mmCIF file of C-alpha atoms and ligand atoms in Angstrom:
data_model
loop_
_atom_site.group_PDB
_atom_site.id
_atom_site.type_symbol
_atom_site.label_atom_id
_atom_site.label_comp_id
_atom_site.label_asym_id
_atom_site.label_seq_id
_atom_site.Cartn_x
_atom_site.Cartn_y
_atom_site.Cartn_z
ATOM 1 C CA MET A 1 -136.870 -9.350 37.121
ATOM 2 C CA ALA A 2 -139.553 -9.272 34.408
ATOM 3 C CA GLU A 3 -139.858 -6.171 32.255
ATOM 4 C CA ALA A 4 -142.695 -3.787 33.092
ATOM 5 C CA PRO A 5 -146.097 -4.523 31.552
ATOM 6 C CA PHE A 6 -147.261 -2.029 28.943
ATOM 7 C CA GLY A 7 -151.009 -2.451 29.276
ATOM 8 C CA LEU A 8 -153.713 -3.320 31.776
ATOM 9 C CA LEU A 9 -156.925 -4.901 30.546
ATOM 10 C CA ALA A 10 -159.416 -3.928 33.238
ATOM 11 C CA GLU A 11 -162.473 -6.135 32.830
ATOM 12 C CA LEU A 12 -164.752 -3.989 34.946
ATOM 13 C CA THR A 13 -167.757 -6.278 34.661
ATOM 14 C CA HIS A 14 -168.924 -9.384 32.841
ATOM 15 C CA ARG A 15 -172.452 -7.955 32.609
ATOM 16 C CA CYS A 16 -173.371 -7.066 29.041
ATOM 17 C CA PRO A 17 -176.544 -6.189 27.153
ATOM 18 C CA LEU A 18 -175.310 -8.245 24.173
ATOM 19 C CA GLN A 19 -175.281 -12.041 24.070
ATOM 20 C CA CYS A 20 -172.658 -12.833 21.434
ATOM 21 C CA GLY A 21 -171.935 -16.536 21.208
ATOM 22 C CA TYR A 22 -168.310 -15.814 20.155
ATOM 23 C CA CYS A 23 -167.499 -14.074 23.441
ATOM 24 C CA SER A 24 -164.204 -15.151 24.989
ATOM 25 C CA ASN A 25 -165.384 -14.364 28.523
ATOM 26 C CA PRO A 26 -165.553 -17.507 30.656
ATOM 27 C CA VAL A 27 -168.736 -19.557 30.543
ATOM 28 C CA GLU A 28 -168.947 -19.049 34.330
ATOM 29 C CA LEU A 29 -169.383 -15.272 34.255
ATOM 30 C CA VAL A 30 -168.561 -13.207 37.357
ATOM 31 C CA ARG A 31 -171.802 -11.992 38.938
ATOM 32 C CA ARG A 32 -172.407 -8.372 39.899
ATOM 33 C CA GLU A 33 -172.128 -9.103 43.665
ATOM 34 C CA ALA A 34 -168.589 -10.421 43.179
ATOM 35 C CA GLU A 35 -167.317 -7.385 41.213
ATOM 36 C CA LEU A 36 -164.551 -5.245 42.706
ATOM 37 C CA PRO A 37 -165.842 -2.031 44.291
ATOM 38 C CA THR A 38 -164.710 1.383 43.043
ATOM 39 C CA GLU A 39 -161.990 1.861 45.672
ATOM 40 C CA ASP A 40 -160.321 -1.412 44.716
ATOM 41 C CA TRP A 41 -160.267 -0.464 41.028
ATOM 42 C CA LEU A 42 -158.738 2.923 41.897
ATOM 43 C CA ARG A 43 -156.013 1.134 43.868
ATOM 44 C CA VAL A 44 -155.492 -1.344 41.016
ATOM 45 C CA PHE A 45 -154.903 1.569 38.629
ATOM 46 C CA ASP A 46 -152.410 3.143 41.090
ATOM 47 C CA GLU A 47 -150.570 -0.150 41.388
ATOM 48 C CA ALA A 48 -150.622 -0.715 37.641
ATOM 49 C CA ARG A 49 -149.138 2.710 36.947
ATOM 50 C CA ALA A 50 -146.475 2.188 39.623
ATOM 51 C CA LEU A 51 -145.621 -1.075 37.880
ATOM 52 C CA GLY A 52 -145.079 0.760 34.594
ATOM 53 C CA VAL A 53 -148.449 0.393 32.830
ATOM 54 C CA LEU A 54 -149.085 3.142 30.252
ATOM 55 C CA GLN A 55 -152.347 1.989 28.681
ATOM 56 C CA ILE A 56 -155.535 1.079 30.505
ATOM 57 C CA HIS A 57 -158.223 -0.687 28.515
ATOM 58 C CA LEU A 58 -161.618 -0.378 30.213
ATOM 59 C CA SER A 59 -163.450 -3.437 29.058
ATOM 60 C CA GLY A 60 -165.877 -6.170 30.093
ATOM 61 C CA GLY A 61 -168.593 -7.272 29.373
ATOM 62 C CA GLU A 62 -169.858 -3.760 28.872
ATOM 63 C CA PRO A 63 -167.962 -1.165 30.968
ATOM 64 C CA LEU A 64 -170.788 1.376 30.507
ATOM 65 C CA LEU A 65 -172.824 -0.749 32.937
ATOM 66 C CA ARG A 66 -170.525 0.351 35.785
ATOM 67 C CA ASN A 67 -171.972 3.495 37.361
ATOM 68 C CA ASP A 68 -168.509 4.449 38.607
ATOM 69 C CA LEU A 69 -167.046 4.504 35.065
ATOM 70 C CA PRO A 70 -166.618 8.327 35.082
ATOM 71 C CA ALA A 71 -164.599 8.194 38.328
ATOM 72 C CA LEU A 72 -162.485 5.326 36.983
ATOM 73 C CA VAL A 73 -161.744 7.225 33.768
ATOM 74 C CA THR A 74 -160.806 10.367 35.699
ATOM 75 C CA HIS A 75 -158.403 8.417 37.879
ATOM 76 C CA ALA A 76 -156.804 6.406 35.088
ATOM 77 C CA SER A 77 -156.246 9.582 33.105
ATOM 78 C CA SER A 78 -154.886 11.518 36.107
ATOM 79 C CA LEU A 79 -152.159 8.874 36.388
ATOM 80 C CA GLY A 80 -151.011 9.769 32.888
ATOM 81 C CA CYS A 81 -152.330 6.585 31.282
ATOM 82 C CA TYR A 82 -153.786 6.351 27.776
ATOM 83 C CA VAL A 83 -157.418 5.359 28.379
ATOM 84 C CA ASN A 84 -159.178 3.091 25.891
ATOM 85 C CA LEU A 85 -162.912 2.442 26.251
ATOM 86 C CA VAL A 86 -163.913 -0.936 24.806
ATOM 87 C CA THR A 87 -167.663 -0.924 24.281
ATOM 88 C CA SER A 88 -170.621 -2.322 22.365
ATOM 89 C CA GLY A 89 -171.896 1.258 22.059
ATOM 90 C CA VAL A 90 -175.180 0.276 23.700
ATOM 91 C CA GLY A 91 -175.817 2.868 26.416
ATOM 92 C CA LEU A 92 -173.428 5.448 24.981
ATOM 93 C CA SER A 93 -175.365 8.721 24.645
ATOM 94 C CA ARG A 94 -173.778 11.896 23.293
ATOM 95 C CA ASP A 95 -173.782 13.466 26.784
ATOM 96 C CA ARG A 96 -172.270 10.416 28.384
ATOM 97 C CA LEU A 97 -169.486 10.230 25.844
ATOM 98 C CA GLN A 98 -168.823 13.958 26.134
ATOM 99 C CA ASP A 99 -168.456 13.554 29.902
ATOM 100 C CA LEU A 100 -166.152 10.533 29.545
ATOM 101 C CA ALA A 101 -164.059 12.336 26.946
ATOM 102 C CA SER A 102 -163.705 15.393 29.203
ATOM 103 C CA ARG A 103 -162.519 13.070 31.971
ATOM 104 C CA GLY A 104 -159.819 11.540 29.806
ATOM 105 C CA VAL A 105 -161.011 8.774 27.470
ATOM 106 C CA ASP A 106 -158.435 8.880 24.661
ATOM 107 C CA HIS A 107 -159.787 6.248 22.303
ATOM 108 C CA VAL A 108 -162.916 4.161 21.753
ATOM 109 C CA GLN A 109 -163.050 0.612 20.470
ATOM 110 C CA LEU A 110 -166.543 -0.171 19.233
ATOM 111 C CA SER A 111 -167.703 -3.689 18.447
ATOM 112 C CA LEU A 112 -169.627 -4.468 15.276
ATOM 113 C CA GLN A 113 -171.059 -7.957 14.847
ATOM 114 C CA ASP A 114 -171.852 -7.923 11.122
ATOM 115 C CA ALA A 115 -172.311 -5.727 8.062
ATOM 116 C CA THR A 116 -176.065 -5.263 8.216
ATOM 117 C CA ARG A 117 -178.675 -4.480 10.852
ATOM 118 C CA ALA A 118 -180.248 -7.930 10.546
ATOM 119 C CA GLY A 119 -176.938 -9.815 10.698
ATOM 120 C CA ASN A 120 -175.517 -7.703 13.498
ATOM 121 C CA ASP A 121 -178.597 -7.997 15.678
ATOM 122 C CA ARG A 122 -178.931 -11.725 15.117
ATOM 123 C CA ILE A 123 -175.355 -12.332 16.297
ATOM 124 C CA ALA A 124 -175.612 -9.816 19.171
ATOM 125 C CA GLY A 125 -178.946 -11.250 20.332
ATOM 126 C CA ILE A 126 -180.458 -7.751 20.689
ATOM 127 C CA LYS A 127 -181.257 -4.770 18.483
ATOM 128 C CA ALA A 128 -177.904 -3.016 18.670
ATOM 129 C CA PHE A 129 -176.913 -2.014 15.125
ATOM 130 C CA ASP A 130 -178.627 1.388 15.048
ATOM 131 C CA ARG A 131 -177.196 2.276 18.453
ATOM 132 C CA LYS A 132 -173.692 1.378 17.257
ATOM 133 C CA VAL A 133 -174.051 3.569 14.188
ATOM 134 C CA GLU A 134 -175.311 6.371 16.430
ATOM 135 C CA ALA A 135 -172.448 5.856 18.917
ATOM 136 C CA ALA A 136 -169.918 5.978 16.066
ATOM 137 C CA GLY A 137 -171.388 9.353 15.088
ATOM 138 C CA PHE A 138 -170.916 10.699 18.633
ATOM 139 C CA ILE A 139 -167.339 9.420 18.736
ATOM 140 C CA ARG A 140 -166.539 11.019 15.380
ATOM 141 C CA ASP A 141 -168.237 14.317 16.307
ATOM 142 C CA LEU A 142 -166.077 14.534 19.444
ATOM 143 C CA GLY A 143 -162.959 13.892 17.400
ATOM 144 C CA LEU A 144 -161.996 10.757 19.336
ATOM 145 C CA PRO A 145 -160.039 8.075 17.501
ATOM 146 C CA LEU A 146 -162.306 5.140 16.674
ATOM 147 C CA THR A 147 -161.412 1.492 16.207
ATOM 148 C CA VAL A 148 -164.182 -0.800 15.020
ATOM 149 C CA ASN A 149 -163.669 -4.405 16.060
ATOM 150 C CA THR A 150 -165.442 -7.279 14.339
ATOM 151 C CA VAL A 151 -164.960 -10.856 15.429
ATOM 152 C CA LEU A 152 -165.091 -13.053 12.337
ATOM 153 C CA HIS A 153 -166.542 -16.556 12.149
ATOM 154 C CA ARG A 154 -168.574 -18.865 9.931
ATOM 155 C CA GLN A 155 -171.719 -16.742 10.354
ATOM 156 C CA ASN A 156 -170.264 -13.435 9.082
ATOM 157 C CA LEU A 157 -167.016 -14.138 7.227
ATOM 158 C CA ASP A 158 -168.743 -14.101 3.841
ATOM 159 C CA ASN A 159 -169.787 -10.505 4.571
ATOM 160 C CA VAL A 160 -166.285 -9.149 5.112
ATOM 161 C CA ALA A 161 -166.587 -6.625 2.260
ATOM 162 C CA GLY A 162 -169.787 -5.282 3.801
ATOM 163 C CA ILE A 163 -168.189 -5.112 7.237
ATOM 164 C CA ILE A 164 -165.328 -3.058 5.805
ATOM 165 C CA ALA A 165 -167.847 -0.761 4.081
ATOM 166 C CA ALA A 166 -169.812 -0.369 7.341
ATOM 167 C CA ALA A 167 -166.649 0.574 9.259
ATOM 168 C CA GLU A 168 -165.787 3.130 6.560
ATOM 169 C CA GLU A 169 -169.297 4.532 6.818
ATOM 170 C CA MET A 170 -168.867 4.797 10.594
ATOM 171 C CA GLY A 171 -165.724 6.856 10.069
ATOM 172 C CA ALA A 172 -163.387 4.382 11.769
ATOM 173 C CA ASP A 173 -159.683 5.180 11.860
ATOM 174 C CA ARG A 174 -158.922 1.531 12.317
ATOM 175 C CA LEU A 175 -160.749 -1.742 11.736
ATOM 176 C CA GLU A 176 -159.783 -4.924 13.514
ATOM 177 C CA LEU A 177 -161.014 -8.026 11.727
ATOM 178 C CA ALA A 178 -160.285 -10.674 14.305
ATOM 179 C CA ASN A 179 -160.983 -14.287 13.536
ATOM 180 C CA THR A 180 -162.561 -15.931 16.583
ATOM 181 C CA GLN A 181 -160.253 -17.266 19.267
ATOM 182 C CA TYR A 182 -161.767 -20.317 20.904
ATOM 183 C CA TYR A 183 -162.025 -19.656 24.630
ATOM 184 C CA GLY A 184 -165.029 -19.332 26.932
ATOM 185 C CA TRP A 185 -168.323 -19.027 25.064
ATOM 186 C CA ALA A 186 -166.558 -19.224 21.718
ATOM 187 C CA LEU A 187 -165.124 -22.616 22.639
ATOM 188 C CA ARG A 188 -168.591 -23.798 23.615
ATOM 189 C CA ASN A 189 -169.876 -22.649 20.198
ATOM 190 C CA ARG A 190 -166.819 -23.666 18.192
ATOM 191 C CA ALA A 191 -168.629 -26.130 15.932
ATOM 192 C CA ALA A 192 -170.968 -23.354 14.742
ATOM 193 C CA LEU A 193 -168.284 -20.659 14.530
ATOM 194 C CA LEU A 194 -165.311 -22.330 12.843
ATOM 195 C CA PRO A 195 -165.061 -20.970 9.305
ATOM 196 C CA THR A 196 -164.359 -23.204 6.347
ATOM 197 C CA SER A 197 -161.062 -23.008 4.447
ATOM 198 C CA THR A 198 -163.090 -21.853 1.434
ATOM 199 C CA GLN A 199 -164.505 -18.921 3.396
ATOM 200 C CA LEU A 200 -161.055 -17.920 4.633
ATOM 201 C CA ALA A 201 -159.555 -18.176 1.158
ATOM 202 C CA ALA A 202 -162.332 -15.975 -0.255
ATOM 203 C CA ALA A 203 -162.000 -13.350 2.506
ATOM 204 C CA ALA A 204 -158.202 -12.936 2.284
ATOM 205 C CA PRO A 205 -158.023 -11.103 -1.079
ATOM 206 C CA VAL A 206 -160.977 -8.898 -0.130
ATOM 207 C CA VAL A 207 -159.141 -7.785 3.011
ATOM 208 C CA THR A 208 -155.845 -7.295 1.158
ATOM 209 C CA ALA A 209 -157.500 -5.179 -1.527
ATOM 210 C CA ALA A 210 -159.253 -3.035 1.093
ATOM 211 C CA GLN A 211 -155.993 -2.579 3.011
ATOM 212 C CA GLU A 212 -154.446 -1.223 -0.201
ATOM 213 C CA ARG A 213 -157.403 0.946 -1.154
ATOM 214 C CA LEU A 214 -157.783 2.471 2.323
ATOM 215 C CA ARG A 215 -154.104 2.942 3.140
ATOM 216 C CA GLY A 216 -153.671 6.232 5.017
ATOM 217 C CA ARG A 217 -157.414 6.537 5.674
ATOM 218 C CA MET A 218 -158.457 3.444 7.641
ATOM 219 C CA GLU A 219 -155.967 0.901 8.889
ATOM 220 C CA ILE A 220 -157.218 -2.681 8.654
ATOM 221 C CA VAL A 221 -155.719 -5.247 10.997
ATOM 222 C CA TYR A 222 -156.484 -8.862 10.157
ATOM 223 C CA VAL A 223 -156.097 -11.441 12.932
ATOM 224 C CA ILE A 224 -155.627 -14.910 11.454
ATOM 225 C CA ALA A 225 -157.781 -17.973 12.052
ATOM 226 C CA ASP A 226 -155.076 -19.962 13.756
ATOM 227 C CA TYR A 227 -156.633 -23.467 13.676
ATOM 228 C CA HIS A 228 -156.212 -23.286 9.883
ATOM 229 C CA GLU A 229 -152.554 -22.223 10.018
ATOM 230 C CA ALA A 230 -149.407 -24.350 10.131
ATOM 231 C CA HIS A 231 -147.962 -22.338 13.034
ATOM 232 C CA PRO A 232 -149.719 -20.911 16.074
ATOM 233 C CA LYS A 233 -150.222 -17.255 16.924
ATOM 234 C CA PRO A 234 -147.608 -15.622 19.188
ATOM 235 C CA CYS A 235 -150.222 -15.440 21.917
ATOM 236 C CA MET A 236 -149.871 -12.359 24.167
ATOM 237 C CA TYR A 237 -146.357 -11.964 22.653
ATOM 238 C CA GLY A 238 -145.304 -14.367 25.368
ATOM 239 C CA TRP A 239 -146.817 -15.218 28.721
ATOM 240 C CA GLY A 240 -146.556 -12.460 31.339
ATOM 241 C CA ALA A 241 -144.541 -10.338 28.923
ATOM 242 C CA ARG A 242 -146.489 -7.214 27.975
ATOM 243 C CA GLN A 243 -149.934 -7.080 29.493
ATOM 244 C CA LEU A 244 -151.952 -8.187 32.472
ATOM 245 C CA THR A 245 -155.688 -8.627 32.918
ATOM 246 C CA VAL A 246 -157.720 -7.970 36.027
ATOM 247 C CA ALA A 247 -161.043 -9.830 35.933
ATOM 248 C CA PRO A 248 -164.228 -8.291 37.409
ATOM 249 C CA ASN A 249 -163.708 -10.158 40.699
ATOM 250 C CA GLY A 250 -160.082 -9.013 41.042
ATOM 251 C CA ASP A 251 -158.387 -12.151 39.740
ATOM 252 C CA VAL A 252 -155.128 -11.188 38.039
ATOM 253 C CA LEU A 253 -154.531 -13.098 34.829
ATOM 254 C CA PRO A 254 -151.517 -13.367 32.517
ATOM 255 C CA CYS A 255 -153.999 -13.476 29.631
ATOM 256 C CA PRO A 256 -157.745 -12.855 29.500
ATOM 257 C CA ALA A 257 -158.545 -16.569 29.090
ATOM 258 C CA ALA A 258 -156.157 -17.943 31.730
ATOM 259 C CA THR A 259 -158.914 -19.192 34.047
ATOM 260 C CA VAL A 260 -159.352 -22.110 31.631
ATOM 261 C CA ILE A 261 -156.034 -23.502 32.903
ATOM 262 C CA SER A 262 -157.481 -25.202 35.959
ATOM 263 C CA THR A 263 -154.018 -26.171 37.203
ATOM 264 C CA LEU A 264 -152.978 -22.505 37.471
ATOM 265 C CA GLU A 265 -153.065 -20.924 40.926
ATOM 266 C CA ILE A 266 -154.608 -17.531 40.314
ATOM 267 C CA GLU A 267 -153.961 -14.564 42.624
ATOM 268 C CA ASN A 268 -156.359 -11.751 43.454
ATOM 269 C CA VAL A 269 -155.818 -8.011 43.960
ATOM 270 C CA ARG A 270 -157.710 -8.260 47.253
ATOM 271 C CA ASP A 271 -154.850 -10.361 48.663
ATOM 272 C CA SER A 272 -151.655 -9.271 46.881
ATOM 273 C CA SER A 273 -150.240 -6.239 45.123
ATOM 274 C CA LEU A 274 -149.998 -6.137 41.335
ATOM 275 C CA HIS A 275 -146.253 -5.671 41.776
ATOM 276 C CA ASP A 276 -145.880 -8.943 43.671
ATOM 277 C CA ILE A 277 -148.216 -10.800 41.336
ATOM 278 C CA TRP A 278 -146.435 -9.562 38.184
ATOM 279 C CA HIS A 279 -142.913 -10.172 39.450
ATOM 280 C CA SER A 280 -143.159 -13.111 41.851
ATOM 281 C CA SER A 281 -146.372 -15.126 41.472
ATOM 282 C CA PRO A 282 -146.242 -18.750 40.284
ATOM 283 C CA SER A 283 -148.998 -18.012 37.745
ATOM 284 C CA PHE A 284 -147.099 -15.236 35.934
ATOM 285 C CA GLY A 285 -143.810 -17.109 36.227
ATOM 286 C CA ALA A 286 -145.223 -20.404 34.946
ATOM 287 C CA PHE A 287 -144.572 -19.889 31.217
ATOM 288 C CA ARG A 288 -142.305 -16.863 31.062
ATOM 289 C CA GLY A 289 -139.226 -17.144 28.897
ATOM 290 C CA PHE A 290 -138.275 -20.478 27.349
ATOM 291 C CA GLU A 291 -137.209 -22.729 30.243
ATOM 292 C CA TRP A 292 -140.650 -24.310 30.676
ATOM 293 C CA MET A 293 -140.786 -25.496 27.071
ATOM 294 C CA LYS A 294 -140.714 -29.111 26.016
ATOM 295 C CA ASP A 295 -139.692 -30.407 22.624
ATOM 296 C CA PRO A 296 -140.436 -29.717 19.824
ATOM 297 C CA CYS A 297 -140.622 -26.042 20.956
ATOM 298 C CA ARG A 298 -137.504 -26.190 23.147
ATOM 299 C CA SER A 299 -135.255 -26.947 20.203
ATOM 300 C CA CYS A 300 -137.240 -25.040 17.565
ATOM 301 C CA SER A 301 -135.908 -21.934 15.837
ATOM 302 C CA ARG A 302 -139.390 -20.341 15.823
ATOM 303 C CA LYS A 303 -139.734 -20.296 19.583
ATOM 304 C CA GLU A 304 -138.732 -16.633 19.738
ATOM 305 C CA VAL A 305 -141.304 -15.848 17.044
ATOM 306 C CA ASP A 306 -144.399 -17.592 18.415
ATOM 307 C CA PHE A 307 -143.379 -18.473 22.006
ATOM 308 C CA GLY A 308 -144.747 -21.980 21.493
ATOM 309 C CA GLY A 309 -148.236 -20.600 20.767
ATOM 310 C CA CYS A 310 -151.038 -20.275 23.255
ATOM 311 C CA ARG A 311 -150.914 -21.840 26.732
ATOM 312 C CA CYS A 312 -154.688 -21.766 27.124
ATOM 313 C CA GLN A 313 -155.194 -23.499 23.786
ATOM 314 C CA ALA A 314 -152.554 -26.101 24.673
ATOM 315 C CA PHE A 315 -154.349 -26.826 27.952
ATOM 316 C CA GLN A 316 -157.810 -26.930 26.410
ATOM 317 C CA LEU A 317 -156.793 -29.305 23.643
ATOM 318 C CA THR A 318 -154.229 -31.511 25.401
ATOM 319 C CA GLY A 319 -154.746 -31.061 29.154
ATOM 320 C CA ASP A 320 -151.122 -29.867 29.460
ATOM 321 C CA ALA A 321 -150.553 -26.104 29.509
ATOM 322 C CA ALA A 322 -146.826 -26.617 28.810
ATOM 323 C CA ALA A 323 -147.445 -28.630 25.639
ATOM 324 C CA THR A 324 -146.716 -27.245 22.197
ATOM 325 C CA ASP A 325 -149.840 -25.471 20.959
ATOM 326 C CA PRO A 326 -151.571 -28.248 18.937
ATOM 327 C CA VAL A 327 -152.165 -25.789 16.095
ATOM 328 C CA CYS A 328 -148.465 -26.175 15.248
ATOM 329 C CA SER A 329 -147.775 -28.654 12.455
ATOM 330 C CA LEU A 330 -144.779 -29.874 14.499
ATOM 331 C CA SER A 331 -146.953 -30.675 17.524
ATOM 332 C CA PRO A 332 -147.589 -34.374 18.214
ATOM 333 C CA ASP A 333 -151.204 -33.303 18.882
ATOM 334 C CA ARG A 334 -151.880 -31.539 15.552
ATOM 335 C CA SER A 335 -154.306 -34.349 14.627
ATOM 336 C CA THR A 336 -156.627 -33.049 17.384
ATOM 337 C CA VAL A 337 -156.982 -29.768 15.505
ATOM 338 C CA ASP A 338 -157.389 -31.506 12.143
ATOM 339 C CA LEU A 339 -160.148 -33.645 13.616
ATOM 340 C CA ILE A 340 -161.946 -30.540 14.904
ATOM 341 C CA LEU A 341 -161.630 -28.903 11.485
ATOM 342 C CA SER A 342 -163.068 -31.916 9.699
ATOM 343 C CA ALA A 343 -166.006 -32.393 12.105
ATOM 344 C CA PRO A 344 -169.482 -31.458 10.869
ATOM 345 C CA ALA A 345 -170.558 -27.895 11.573
ATOM 346 C CA ALA A 346 -173.266 -27.118 14.123
ATOM 347 C CA THR A 347 -176.079 -24.804 13.134
ATOM 348 C CA THR A 348 -177.169 -23.367 16.477
ATOM 349 C CA ILE A 349 -175.276 -21.030 18.780
ATOM 350 C CA THR A 350 -175.709 -20.893 22.544
ATOM 351 C CA MET A 351 -176.098 -17.215 23.341
ATOM 352 C CA ARG A 352 -173.981 -15.782 26.157
ATOM 353 C CA LYS A 353 -175.839 -15.240 29.396
ATOM 354 C CA MET A 354 -175.304 -15.267 33.161
ATOM 355 C CA SER A 355 -176.248 -18.655 34.622
HETATM 356 FE FE1 SF4 B 401 -143.604 -22.609 17.496
HETATM 357 FE FE2 SF4 B 401 -143.158 -24.676 19.117
HETATM 358 FE FE3 SF4 B 401 -144.225 -25.092 16.726
HETATM 359 FE FE4 SF4 B 401 -141.660 -24.325 16.905
HETATM 360 S S1 SF4 B 401 -142.557 -26.262 17.630
HETATM 361 S S2 SF4 B 401 -143.163 -23.531 15.471
HETATM 362 S S3 SF4 B 401 -141.774 -22.959 18.718
HETATM 363 S S4 SF4 B 401 -145.158 -23.942 18.442
HETATM 364 FE FE1 FES B 402 -154.133 -17.563 27.263
HETATM 365 FE FE2 FES B 402 -153.213 -17.599 24.732
HETATM 366 S S1 FES B 402 -155.209 -17.067 25.452
HETATM 367 S S2 FES B 402 -152.082 -17.798 26.570
#
């Protein structure tokens, strides 16, 4: 029997006022009519808690666009779960946040697209910077812990010092600097988003120095740009190991990007319980443990460190979800990644939108 999951990523909606081209939501976004109704989400939270989940991340898209968000927060909190609101900050008034906090939001993760108003709003596709700064003020005034999350890519990586300064100014307790992961819209825009090695090399010492300088005041987490590395990221700390995702339409995913694996049979909370899906479904069982691995992973000493990398990336780049992640220098497909890295950069980004 698999160990209990620690966290539930509840993607309440794919609707979002922002249009970031680095978004990892699928290119085929779930439409409003297909979203789970309130009663199904309440049941999902009950089932998640019964399964052992302790943290519920209310995410999207933009979760503030769900009118039932207050009821969902109340319920998640009443189950004893730590409730994390993942938001762009657009639509977060002081009153609204006060209400959500009184209902049990424990933590807010606020996105920031770039260091300046102009850069942020260009990447977000709307005027959002001032509203984020304002939202950060409300969060701080209420005494809620604040994580600022910035997705890094070719268009903003040179501004990493400014991004760190902006997060400090916002009063963040934690800053996540996450190099783009190429799924969904980000994969579509990869040629415009992939940073250069020069950019990454310049950013690294800036981040390290800030981590030192801000130790004890603002934690800075730096998520590597894995195409440029010799070994892949330990994606999800192993498939079906710690967390599950429920998409806006009720699909239950071992990782947020798993719909890209077209060979995977995905289950839905409308048809099965989270317990059965977590413990007995073919999708969650597909890449658990080490039995599914082929060489070179099967006989590699790092397999317990990186779990063979990312299944979604392996599928996207090789067509085989059980292949060694091609980012790995030991993968027979590493040349695919090298070719992508050496291809000319694109200059335009397709903004995220519902089709
Ligand atoms: Fe990781 Fe597999 Fe590469 Fe070994 S061969 S380092 S387990 S991805
Ligand atoms: Fe799906 Fe890595 S994103 S396994």
